[in-house]
Amino acid sequence: MKAGRWIAGVLLGFALAGLALAQGGKLEIFSWWTTGGEAAGLFKLFEIYKQKHPGVEIINAAVAGGAGSNAKAVLKTRMLGGDPPDSFQVHMGHELIDTWVTTGFMEPLDQLYREYGWEKVFPQGVLELLKWNGHYWSVPANIHRANVLWYNKAIFEKYGLKPPKTYEEFFSIAEKLKKDGIIPLALGDNGIWASTHLFETVLIGTLGPEGYKGLWTGRTDWRGPGVKKALETFARMLDYVNPDHAARSWDQANDLIIQGKAAMYIHGDWVNADYLAKKFSGYGWAPAPGNYGVYDALSDTFGLPKKAPHRKEAIWWLELVGSKEGQEAFNPLKGSICARTDCDPKLFNPYLQWAMQRWKTDTIVPSLAHGAAAKESWLAAINDTMSLFVTNRNVAQAQNMLAQACVDAGVCTR
Amino acid sequence: MRRYRRVAFLLLAPSLLLIALFVYGFIAWTGWLSLTNQNDLFVPHVRFVGLSNYLRLFHHPRFLIDLKNTLTFSLIFIPGSLVLGLVGALLLNTGVRAEGLFRTVFLMPMALSFIVTGVAWRWLMNPTSGLNLIFDALGLGFLKSGWYTDPAVGIKAVALAAVWQLSGYTMALYLAGLRAIPQVFYEAAEVDGASPWQAFRYITLPLLTPVTLSAVIVLGHISLKIFDLVIAIAGISGGPAFSSDVPALFMFVTTFQANRFAQGAAISIVLLVLVSFLVIPYLYWSLRREVAE
């Protein structure tokens, strides 16, 4: 009996000690980074965080699924249920603003921006996308470029080709290659966002950066001749893609370039990380046709939910994400460039160095397919339009649906 | 007797309460939601908008394609599973050797989740690999198809995978049904000089009707609610031009990707109505039969 009481006492002591340790703090980070370089980058950030703030237990609440397709649904359930993570990954721009900021779920981060002088190190184009109602709402961890033309060097050398700068050049090259049995353009749209992604580069190439940006504010007319021209160009491009595009994912489309079956691939710069992972070096890159001087950007950012259970630890996390040290550690692993303009290029591979150069000089526009340009319901409607258009190529129907989507989004009046 | 009734009620009360809240309560909530303007994460003034979500739905090209796809899917999936199941059961019932083994082999697909079989079929029906390569090797090139990547095939390819998965289940149902038919009927028929076909037509089939009916209900509600198989084979966008899309997938995307909750609720209610067309007559029929017995 006595022994039993003694043991109980010891156990209680241990339990209390455990509780005390656990009160060293916790940090729950929500993301969809579960594989490859992105997971490696995330763990690197965790490692640095633990060095700076020992005793904080980090809970990695990552949900697998490309482009966050599953994670966003889980996050919604948690946020609406009043159980937010301390900080979560969200695409820069309207995906964050329209989903969580205008609805009053987030805390403004102006204090952090002032304290660390981030207004000076992030480019103006990014600051504009992060800002809403005069406040900053999230901290960008990285920048990806969406409008890159990747090409198989061996094929280009064999036919004496140069990366096409305009759509005319693109189509003449494509025609030549097609005659010789080479797939001119790779596409993998078993997730329809890949088609939306290609279409957005055509919109940029046709309307120019200002015209493209105007689509999202109502200044550019969705029923106008520019959008019609873009749809026609896009339809023509689809004549040159691999016939099994609907069966392939974006990385399986990239395999066509690696195998030398396809010559060109217009996609985001995570393609570069895919080449590195698959040990392929026979590739070159250039801006997508018509996209010279424009940086079609998307960014993963982290914000601070109002009901974050561990606010102090979450702010430490945001400090790290926005810091030079954090960005220089994270991005070479993730295969993206820093959102900051002061990172050391020597840490990055040749493609990323090229992208860093452009980041400083190009006009920055927000990516549609990756949540920066339009809110989620608008993007879903555009994805629906693309699902039909890729198959039926009905320009009038597609333009009508796109215009309707803009009206539904509350941006356009007609 | 009365005391027993009170105890019975007490014992049932917790589950009744839970079902009332978590099943019927939420169905009612979904019904209300579908009549409001809650088409964003946060709507400042939630108000009644009548049937406008439904009206919009029935003008939405994607939803109309979905309904057509559901019909196509059901027309392949239900008869396909029934016929294959019946044939399998009849063959197994002839006293074939190693019956237990065959039964297990045919029933096995049902034990797998739709996601698992969906991924396997996605690979099998990939135009550049799987089935098409087998057909080529066998000199059956004319059978080659783009499968779910071809807008003209789409949902039919998905239905094939579903038939594969559930025909073993209907086989098991039919096998049990066949075993329940008393042998004396067949002996009597033989004495009366009936041919095997007549015995099948006038004894086996009529006595299997209850089994067929149950199978149609089970298969029918699967085909109306199918989601996981489609998402695994054709992806979340439902294949090119929505050729494999179904209402459940559209509902998921509308609710959880586009945040159009009221619109998503309207799709759910339409699905519920469709399923009740199937289930209510069945319940009516089986309850009446119980009373008759």
XYZ file of C-alpha atoms in Angstrom:
707
model
C 0.000 0.000 0.000
C 2.727 2.379 0.994
C 4.843 1.348 -1.985
C 1.886 1.918 -4.260
C 1.370 5.431 -2.968
C 5.065 6.124 -3.429
C 5.025 4.961 -7.025
C 1.971 7.069 -7.712
C 3.803 10.051 -6.293
C 6.803 9.486 -8.538
C 4.549 9.089 -11.568
C 2.757 12.300 -10.727
C 6.119 14.003 -10.410
C 7.140 12.823 -13.855
C 3.840 13.936 -15.281
C 4.250 17.418 -13.815
C 7.821 17.627 -15.086
C 6.614 16.609 -18.544
C 3.957 19.277 -18.441
C 6.519 21.891 -17.455
C 8.765 20.900 -20.385
C 5.872 20.963 -22.796
C 5.149 24.496 -21.656
C 8.479 25.437 -23.187
C 6.186 26.229 -26.092
C 4.788 24.706 -29.217
C 4.545 25.726 -32.829
C 2.231 24.085 -35.315
C 3.055 24.752 -38.961
C 0.580 23.757 -41.635
C 1.698 23.191 -45.238
C 1.502 20.838 -48.222
C 5.250 20.324 -48.383
C 5.639 16.589 -47.922
C 8.033 15.365 -50.604
C 11.444 15.973 -52.155
C 13.075 19.386 -52.068
C 10.117 21.175 -50.529
C 10.048 18.898 -47.485
C 13.822 19.200 -47.220
C 13.498 22.986 -47.262
C 10.810 22.935 -44.593
C 12.887 20.686 -42.319
C 15.874 22.980 -42.795
C 13.755 25.883 -41.559
C 12.615 23.794 -38.581
C 16.244 23.002 -37.798
C 17.269 26.666 -37.747
C 14.188 27.520 -35.693
C 15.118 24.914 -33.082
C 18.625 26.327 -32.820
C 17.276 29.804 -32.246
C 14.458 28.812 -29.942
C 15.387 25.578 -28.166
C 12.588 24.078 -26.128
C 9.856 24.910 -28.614
C 8.278 21.758 -29.876
C 7.472 21.993 -33.603
C 4.427 20.147 -34.869
C 4.581 19.555 -38.616
C 0.950 19.490 -39.773
C 1.662 18.902 -43.472
C -1.062 17.443 -45.693
C 0.092 15.755 -48.899
C -1.341 16.634 -52.328
C -0.016 18.706 -55.247
C -0.703 22.469 -55.273
C -2.373 22.056 -51.879
C -5.504 20.458 -53.294
C -6.151 18.423 -50.123
C -4.440 20.708 -47.660
C -6.689 23.662 -48.459
C -9.811 21.662 -47.647
C -8.325 20.547 -44.314
C -7.248 24.090 -43.508
C -10.742 25.399 -44.242
C -12.275 22.928 -41.828
C -9.836 23.901 -39.101
C -10.094 27.659 -39.592
C -13.889 27.675 -39.711
C -13.990 25.331 -36.732
C -11.970 27.806 -34.668
C -8.916 25.543 -34.449
C -6.314 27.245 -36.676
C -2.666 26.172 -36.850
C -0.148 28.730 -35.576
C 0.850 29.575 -39.127
C 0.001 28.092 -42.487
C 1.291 28.009 -46.046
C -0.855 29.958 -48.464
C -0.276 31.326 -51.954
C 0.487 35.016 -52.116
C -2.278 37.220 -53.464
C -5.978 36.582 -53.690
C -5.870 33.048 -52.366
C -4.863 34.515 -49.010
C -6.599 37.889 -49.223
C -10.040 36.848 -50.443
C -10.220 33.613 -48.530
C -8.869 34.624 -45.127
C -8.092 38.340 -44.880
C -11.284 40.026 -46.057
C -13.182 37.522 -43.932
C -11.348 38.689 -40.823
C -9.400 35.558 -39.890
C -5.890 37.052 -40.033
C -3.768 39.486 -38.064
C -1.936 42.290 -39.899
C 1.862 42.023 -39.808
C 2.857 45.678 -40.297
C 4.890 45.633 -37.082
C 7.153 42.867 -38.439
C 7.545 44.631 -41.791
C 8.628 47.824 -39.995
C 10.926 46.091 -37.555
C 12.885 44.169 -40.189
C 12.739 46.709 -43.011
C 11.045 44.204 -45.320
C 9.526 46.990 -47.401
C 13.032 47.683 -48.667
C 14.075 44.094 -49.441
C 10.924 42.738 -51.093
C 10.293 44.146 -54.599
C 7.445 46.577 -55.153
C 5.453 44.109 -57.293
C 5.393 41.650 -54.397
C 4.527 44.223 -51.761
C 1.516 45.232 -53.856
C 0.278 41.647 -53.901
C 0.813 41.165 -50.175
C -0.983 44.347 -49.217
C -4.683 44.756 -48.672
C -6.466 47.693 -47.111
C -3.097 49.312 -46.384
C -1.747 46.418 -44.302
C 0.529 43.429 -44.839
C -0.983 40.033 -44.108
C 1.674 37.414 -44.788
C 5.404 36.841 -45.211
C 6.632 35.377 -48.526
C 9.101 32.496 -48.173
C 9.994 32.074 -51.833
C 9.204 33.001 -55.416
C 8.502 30.643 -58.277
C 8.367 31.721 -61.879
C 5.485 30.324 -63.911
C 6.250 31.562 -67.439
C 9.362 29.637 -68.459
C 9.937 27.805 -71.727
C 11.979 24.646 -71.131
C 13.476 22.910 -74.119
C 15.454 19.834 -75.033
C 18.885 21.116 -76.114
C 19.740 18.142 -78.324
C 16.595 18.605 -80.411
C 17.113 22.362 -80.679
C 20.719 21.857 -81.795
C 19.810 19.165 -84.300
C 17.325 21.452 -86.039
C 19.370 24.621 -85.486
C 16.604 26.293 -83.495
C 16.550 29.186 -81.068
C 13.991 29.569 -78.285
C 10.972 31.317 -79.878
C 10.403 34.873 -78.701
C 7.042 35.396 -80.363
C 4.075 33.190 -81.151
C 4.875 33.384 -84.901
C 8.321 31.950 -84.192
C 6.808 29.356 -81.899
C 4.351 28.138 -84.519
C 6.933 27.953 -87.296
C 9.231 25.887 -85.069
C 6.321 23.716 -83.944
C 5.252 23.032 -87.516
C 8.780 22.006 -88.487
C 9.118 19.620 -85.530
C 5.686 18.123 -85.950
C 6.479 17.171 -89.559
C 9.470 15.248 -88.264
C 7.446 13.316 -85.716
C 8.621 15.210 -82.668
C 6.037 16.472 -80.193
C 6.546 20.252 -80.336
C 4.979 21.106 -76.973
C 4.621 18.907 -73.891
C 1.516 19.216 -71.726
C 0.344 17.203 -68.726
C -3.089 18.405 -67.682
C -4.568 15.490 -65.771
C -4.882 18.256 -63.220
C -6.572 20.926 -65.342
C -4.554 23.679 -63.632
C -1.690 22.812 -66.010
C -3.814 23.981 -68.947
C -4.848 27.095 -67.042
C -1.159 27.648 -66.369
C -0.304 27.458 -70.086
C -3.254 29.700 -70.939
C -2.132 32.336 -68.447
C 1.223 32.655 -70.214
C -0.701 33.157 -73.471
C -2.838 35.836 -71.831
C 0.335 37.614 -70.691
C 1.937 37.189 -74.105
C -1.120 38.542 -75.889
C -2.294 41.332 -73.575
C 1.064 42.412 -72.150
C 1.696 42.733 -68.409
C -0.585 45.726 -67.868
C -3.425 44.275 -69.908
C -3.061 40.991 -68.058
C -3.098 42.664 -64.644
C -6.175 44.583 -65.739
C -8.094 41.314 -66.168
C -8.121 40.925 -62.396
C -9.255 44.439 -61.613
C -11.867 44.866 -64.341
C -9.811 47.312 -66.408
C -9.253 44.813 -69.223
C -12.410 43.592 -70.900
C -12.877 39.804 -70.850
C -15.234 40.181 -73.813
C -12.685 42.222 -75.756
C -10.561 41.278 -78.772
C -7.442 40.603 -76.641
C -8.918 37.668 -74.741
C -10.395 36.328 -77.985
C -6.977 36.490 -79.653
C -5.401 34.714 -76.647
C -7.972 31.922 -76.789
C -7.349 31.495 -80.515
C -3.582 31.342 -80.013
C -4.021 28.880 -77.165
C -6.297 26.696 -79.294
C -3.662 26.692 -82.043
C -0.967 25.688 -79.558
C -3.080 22.722 -78.493
C -2.663 21.345 -82.028
C 0.972 20.759 -81.178
C 0.758 19.020 -77.794
C 1.146 15.328 -77.008
C -2.157 13.508 -77.626
C -2.085 11.805 -74.222
C -1.831 15.083 -72.297
C -4.975 14.336 -70.289
C -3.324 11.206 -68.893
C -0.129 12.902 -67.767
C 0.716 14.926 -64.719
C 3.018 17.948 -65.035
C 6.111 15.884 -64.189
C 5.116 13.077 -66.545
C 4.852 15.702 -69.288
C 8.350 16.785 -68.368
C 9.491 13.175 -68.894
C 8.755 13.687 -72.606
C 11.457 16.389 -72.685
C 13.883 14.168 -70.781
C 13.254 11.238 -73.139
C 13.742 13.499 -76.164
C 10.204 12.855 -77.426
C 9.059 16.442 -77.002
C 10.972 19.627 -77.714
C 9.378 22.359 -75.564
C 7.508 22.659 -72.310
C 5.957 25.865 -70.974
C 5.681 25.446 -67.241
C 6.801 26.739 -63.874
C 10.334 26.527 -62.568
C 9.694 23.540 -60.305
C 10.455 21.767 -63.579
C 14.100 22.669 -62.972
C 14.056 20.819 -59.644
C 12.502 17.844 -61.444
C 15.394 17.769 -63.953
C 17.914 17.899 -61.134
C 16.139 15.120 -59.227
C 16.044 12.959 -62.385
C 19.709 13.745 -63.164
C 18.975 15.252 -66.579
C 21.167 18.080 -67.807
C 20.350 18.394 -71.529
C 17.853 21.214 -71.081
C 17.784 24.918 -71.721
C 15.359 27.625 -70.725
C 14.048 31.005 -71.832
C 11.015 33.154 -71.061
C 7.849 31.729 -72.596
C 6.970 33.184 -76.047
C 5.688 36.736 -75.746
C 6.701 36.819 -72.080
C 10.066 38.573 -72.371
C 10.532 41.096 -69.599
C 7.629 39.751 -67.560
C 7.993 37.696 -64.381
C 4.821 35.663 -63.797
C 5.225 35.032 -60.097
C 3.744 32.882 -57.428
C 4.842 32.678 -53.867
C 4.285 30.552 -50.819
C 3.672 32.774 -47.856
C 2.950 32.327 -44.174
C 0.492 34.342 -42.153
C -0.742 34.701 -38.596
C -4.313 33.545 -37.862
C -6.093 35.630 -35.219
C -6.790 32.623 -33.029
C -3.278 31.138 -33.290
C -2.808 29.182 -30.038
C 0.929 29.978 -29.796
C 1.150 33.542 -31.032
C 4.645 34.327 -29.752
C 6.173 31.200 -31.295
C 4.322 31.887 -34.551
C 5.820 35.380 -34.745
C 9.307 33.909 -34.253
C 8.489 31.608 -37.170
C 7.458 34.512 -39.409
C 10.636 36.387 -38.490
C 12.659 33.383 -39.631
C 10.672 32.907 -42.855
C 11.266 36.517 -43.901
C 14.920 36.659 -42.831
C 17.890 36.474 -45.192
C 19.195 33.471 -43.274
C 15.893 31.607 -43.532
C 15.384 32.354 -47.220
C 18.948 31.440 -48.161
C 18.579 28.111 -46.357
C 15.128 27.252 -47.651
C 15.166 28.248 -51.307
C 18.143 26.363 -52.784
C 16.505 23.182 -51.437
C 13.002 24.074 -52.579
C 14.249 25.096 -56.038
C 12.886 28.616 -55.886
C 14.435 32.042 -55.478
C 14.240 34.318 -52.466
C 11.419 36.804 -52.288
C 14.123 39.107 -50.913
C 16.397 40.737 -53.452
C 19.535 40.513 -51.302
C 20.192 36.746 -51.265
C 23.644 35.493 -52.275
C 23.434 34.131 -55.873
C 26.401 31.838 -55.253
C 24.153 29.572 -53.156
C 21.899 28.877 -56.131
C 22.102 26.754 -59.292
C 22.484 28.394 -62.738
C 18.771 28.489 -63.567
C 17.932 30.105 -60.234
C 20.729 32.652 -60.725
C 19.168 33.551 -64.065
C 15.762 33.868 -62.388
C 17.205 36.049 -59.596
C 18.600 38.385 -62.219
C 15.178 38.668 -63.901
C 13.443 39.078 -60.557
C 15.203 42.396 -60.114
C 14.506 43.760 -63.612
C 11.312 42.195 -65.017
C 7.762 43.476 -64.552
C 6.135 41.279 -61.913
C 2.639 39.949 -62.582
C 0.610 37.553 -60.399
C 0.047 33.954 -61.489
C -3.553 32.914 -62.078
C -3.236 29.128 -61.867
C -1.374 29.408 -58.567
C -3.702 31.594 -56.594
C -2.041 34.996 -56.856
C -4.261 36.739 -59.418
C -7.808 35.708 -58.551
C -9.765 34.302 -55.655
C -10.403 30.582 -55.406
C -13.970 30.536 -56.715
C -12.932 32.610 -59.735
C -10.009 30.303 -60.436
C -12.284 27.263 -60.108
C -14.611 28.761 -62.717
C -11.680 29.432 -65.075
C -10.442 25.871 -64.563
C -13.911 24.639 -65.515
C -13.762 26.742 -68.678
C -10.373 25.270 -69.564
C -11.652 21.711 -69.007
C -14.184 22.273 -71.763
C -12.045 24.449 -74.013
C -9.053 22.100 -74.243
C -11.384 19.553 -75.807
C -13.944 21.513 -77.802
C -11.814 24.635 -78.682
C -14.998 26.677 -78.768
C -13.630 30.232 -78.496
C -17.006 31.962 -78.226
C -18.258 29.644 -75.494
C -15.008 29.927 -73.536
C -14.909 33.720 -73.764
C -18.493 33.875 -72.584
C -17.770 31.614 -69.617
C -14.654 33.620 -68.708
C -16.614 36.873 -68.803
C -19.378 35.346 -66.671
C -16.764 34.128 -64.165
C -15.475 37.691 -63.803
C -19.018 38.932 -63.149
C -19.613 36.159 -60.586
C -16.388 37.155 -58.874
C -17.835 40.634 -58.425
C -15.083 42.335 -60.424
C -16.715 42.904 -63.807
C -20.108 44.372 -64.538
C -20.727 42.671 -67.866
C -44.594 -5.607 -21.746
C -44.919 -1.920 -21.195
C -41.842 -1.982 -18.939
C -39.849 -3.691 -21.653
C -40.919 -1.032 -24.057
C -39.649 1.679 -21.745
C -36.284 -0.076 -21.334
C -36.072 -0.568 -25.070
C -36.715 3.112 -25.631
C -34.105 4.079 -23.045
C -31.545 1.857 -24.713
C -32.325 3.240 -28.135
C -32.462 6.856 -27.045
C -28.740 7.695 -27.301
C -28.386 6.407 -30.849
C -31.720 7.926 -31.869
C -30.540 11.250 -30.561
C -27.197 11.002 -32.331
C -28.788 9.973 -35.614
C -31.388 12.709 -35.318
C -28.664 15.287 -34.867
C -25.795 14.040 -37.014
C -27.757 12.554 -39.901
C -31.163 14.199 -40.156
C -30.128 17.404 -38.445
C -27.325 17.962 -40.894
C -29.450 16.973 -43.863
C -31.901 19.654 -42.784
C -29.034 22.123 -42.316
C -27.723 21.315 -45.810
C -31.221 21.820 -47.188
C -31.427 25.260 -45.576
C -27.899 26.143 -46.708
C -28.816 25.345 -50.308
C -31.531 28.029 -50.176
C -29.228 30.807 -48.946
C -26.579 33.055 -50.477
C -23.718 31.485 -48.477
C -21.509 31.299 -51.567
C -18.300 32.445 -49.923
C -16.353 31.597 -46.801
C -17.826 34.532 -45.014
C -21.018 36.235 -46.112
C -21.968 39.231 -43.974
C -25.742 38.921 -44.500
C -26.847 35.331 -44.952
C -30.303 35.457 -46.435
C -32.876 33.291 -48.106
C -32.543 33.318 -51.889
C -35.128 30.719 -52.829
C -34.217 28.235 -55.511
C -31.620 30.385 -57.264
C -28.779 27.959 -56.460
C -30.774 25.166 -58.053
C -31.702 27.230 -61.078
C -28.070 28.121 -61.623
C -27.140 24.467 -61.263
C -29.468 23.329 -63.991
C -27.978 25.892 -66.343
C -24.395 24.970 -65.505
C -22.752 23.086 -68.408
C -20.667 21.031 -65.988
C -23.653 19.847 -63.962
C -25.622 18.865 -67.045
C -22.668 16.826 -68.283
C -22.436 15.257 -64.807
C -26.050 14.118 -64.865
C -25.574 12.594 -68.302
C -22.415 10.870 -67.086
C -24.218 9.442 -64.062
C -26.812 7.947 -66.364
C -24.167 6.478 -68.690
C -22.267 5.094 -65.731
C -25.370 3.450 -64.231
C -26.389 1.933 -67.558
C -23.021 0.206 -67.885
C -22.246 -0.466 -64.269
C -25.537 -1.925 -62.956
C -26.411 -4.310 -65.821
C -22.726 -5.173 -66.271
C -22.257 -6.191 -62.651
C -25.585 -8.052 -62.585
C -24.950 -10.086 -65.725
C -21.333 -10.916 -64.920
C -22.287 -11.737 -61.329
C -25.124 -14.011 -62.370
C -23.039 -15.825 -64.973
C -20.224 -16.287 -62.458
C -22.609 -17.594 -59.816
C -24.263 -20.033 -62.216
C -20.888 -21.379 -63.333
C -19.649 -21.750 -59.768
C -22.885 -23.421 -58.778
C -22.374 -26.291 -61.225
C -20.081 -27.926 -58.699
C -16.801 -26.826 -60.258
C -13.600 -27.972 -58.583
C -11.834 -25.542 -56.228
C -14.991 -23.480 -55.910
C -13.740 -21.822 -52.739
C -10.667 -20.542 -54.542
C -12.652 -19.061 -57.447
C -15.120 -17.501 -55.059
C -12.314 -15.792 -53.184
C -10.598 -14.656 -56.363
C -13.759 -13.090 -57.770
C -14.831 -11.550 -54.486
C -11.414 -10.113 -53.667
C -11.704 -6.832 -55.664
C -14.639 -5.820 -53.480
C -12.424 -5.913 -50.413
C -10.164 -3.235 -51.894
C -10.956 0.440 -51.633
C -12.036 2.336 -54.726
C -8.935 4.502 -54.443
C -6.654 1.453 -54.718
C -8.464 -0.067 -57.669
C -8.806 3.385 -59.197
C -5.050 3.928 -59.206
C -4.449 0.443 -60.633
C -6.986 1.072 -63.410
C -5.534 4.478 -64.120
C -2.269 2.773 -64.929
C -3.954 -0.046 -66.847
C -5.897 2.417 -68.954
C -3.090 4.880 -69.522
C -3.057 5.209 -73.319
C 0.686 4.634 -73.626
C 0.947 1.685 -71.263
C -1.097 -1.092 -69.690
C -4.026 -2.509 -71.636
C -3.092 -0.850 -74.925
C 0.325 -2.559 -74.883
C -1.306 -5.905 -74.126
C -3.741 -5.442 -77.006
C -0.841 -4.562 -79.311
C 1.103 -7.646 -78.266
C -1.927 -9.860 -78.887
C -2.566 -8.338 -82.312
C -5.795 -6.798 -81.031
C -4.796 -3.250 -81.922
C -8.369 -2.338 -82.863
C -9.309 -2.572 -79.171
C -6.885 0.193 -78.288
C -8.456 3.294 -76.799
C -7.608 6.583 -75.151
C -9.787 5.364 -72.254
C -10.440 8.041 -69.690
C -8.253 10.536 -71.574
C -10.535 10.364 -74.602
C -13.561 12.636 -74.111
C -15.676 10.206 -76.141
C -14.949 7.370 -73.683
C -14.481 9.061 -70.317
C -16.964 7.771 -67.779
C -17.414 4.496 -69.681
C -13.836 3.591 -68.847
C -14.503 4.369 -65.195
C -17.635 2.199 -65.341
C -15.534 -0.731 -66.603
C -13.331 -0.499 -63.538
C -16.415 -0.357 -61.324
C -17.885 -3.457 -62.997
C -14.622 -5.270 -62.370
C -14.737 -4.325 -58.717
C -18.358 -5.151 -57.912
C -19.337 -8.040 -60.187
C -17.702 -10.385 -57.653
C -19.973 -8.955 -55.004
C -23.135 -9.569 -57.037
C -21.768 -13.034 -57.771
C -21.601 -13.755 -54.048
C -25.153 -12.452 -53.603
C -26.447 -14.632 -56.444
C -24.534 -17.647 -55.209
C -26.212 -17.348 -51.815
C -29.552 -16.902 -53.587
C -28.980 -20.000 -55.718
C -28.056 -22.089 -52.702
C -31.300 -21.059 -51.013
C -33.472 -22.511 -53.799
C -34.692 -25.951 -52.628
C -33.488 -28.779 -54.851
C -36.994 -30.331 -54.903
C -38.196 -27.661 -57.330
C -35.690 -28.793 -59.911
C -36.496 -32.446 -59.282
C -40.190 -31.724 -59.792
C -39.406 -29.809 -62.986
C -37.345 -32.695 -64.278
C -40.227 -35.098 -63.616
C -42.494 -32.741 -65.553
C -40.038 -32.859 -68.451
C -38.744 -29.253 -68.274
C -35.591 -28.405 -70.204
C -32.634 -26.886 -68.301
C -33.425 -23.539 -69.920
C -37.041 -23.737 -68.761
C -35.895 -24.657 -65.265
C -33.648 -21.598 -65.267
C -36.259 -19.307 -66.763
C -39.224 -20.395 -64.619
C -37.585 -21.482 -61.348
C -34.163 -19.890 -60.904
C -34.792 -16.391 -62.228
C -38.098 -15.739 -60.424
C -36.696 -17.004 -57.152
C -33.654 -14.764 -57.550
C -35.779 -11.615 -57.919
C -35.301 -10.461 -54.303
C -31.538 -10.854 -54.705
C -31.566 -8.898 -57.963
C -33.585 -6.157 -56.354
C -31.220 -5.819 -53.405
C -28.257 -5.837 -55.777
C -29.816 -3.091 -57.920
C -30.337 -0.949 -54.813
C -26.766 -1.413 -53.619
C -25.238 -0.897 -57.075
C -27.632 1.930 -57.872
C -26.746 4.015 -54.876
C -23.049 3.373 -55.473
C -23.389 4.665 -59.015
C -25.207 7.799 -57.887
C -22.686 8.578 -55.177
C -19.510 7.449 -56.962
C -16.620 9.784 -56.164
C -13.420 8.034 -55.091
C -13.089 5.852 -58.187
C -13.520 8.867 -60.476
C -11.056 11.057 -58.608
C -8.480 8.234 -58.604
C -8.817 7.470 -62.311
C -9.585 10.793 -63.964
C -8.307 13.271 -61.370
C -10.052 16.091 -59.581
C -11.035 17.929 -62.752
C -13.028 14.925 -63.964
C -11.049 14.306 -67.151
C -10.987 16.316 -70.395
C -14.207 18.235 -70.979
C -15.633 16.678 -67.774
C -16.011 13.403 -69.665
C -15.584 11.447 -66.408
C -17.025 14.031 -64.055
C -19.852 13.137 -61.655
C -22.058 15.261 -59.366
C -20.233 14.180 -56.196
C -16.915 15.401 -57.592
C -18.482 18.672 -58.730
C -19.948 19.052 -55.244
C -16.531 18.574 -53.639
C -14.846 21.100 -55.916
C -17.657 23.633 -55.563
C -17.684 23.405 -51.784
C -14.056 22.963 -50.839
C -12.167 24.613 -53.681
C -14.497 27.362 -54.794
C -16.056 27.973 -51.327
C -19.505 28.114 -52.891
C -21.138 26.354 -49.957
C -24.760 27.022 -50.873
C -24.156 25.836 -54.415
C -22.430 22.701 -53.111
C -25.312 22.068 -50.721
C -27.724 22.313 -53.644
C -25.773 19.599 -55.486
C -25.889 17.417 -52.363
C -29.625 17.816 -52.075
C -30.108 16.910 -55.740
C -28.018 13.786 -55.100
C -30.094 12.972 -52.025
C -33.300 13.266 -54.022
C -31.887 11.001 -56.736
C -30.866 8.376 -54.196
C -34.239 8.512 -52.474
C -35.947 7.747 -55.776
C -34.101 4.478 -55.518
C -34.243 3.754 -51.802
C -37.790 4.759 -50.875
C -39.548 2.327 -53.257
C -37.200 -0.380 -52.047
C -37.953 0.306 -48.384
C -41.653 0.393 -49.194
C -41.403 -2.896 -51.033
C -39.352 -4.727 -48.410
C -41.423 -3.437 -45.472
C -44.637 -4.502 -47.174
C -43.157 -7.920 -47.779
C -42.228 -8.264 -44.116
C -45.770 -7.425 -43.085
C -47.140 -9.924 -45.593
C -44.943 -12.627 -44.156
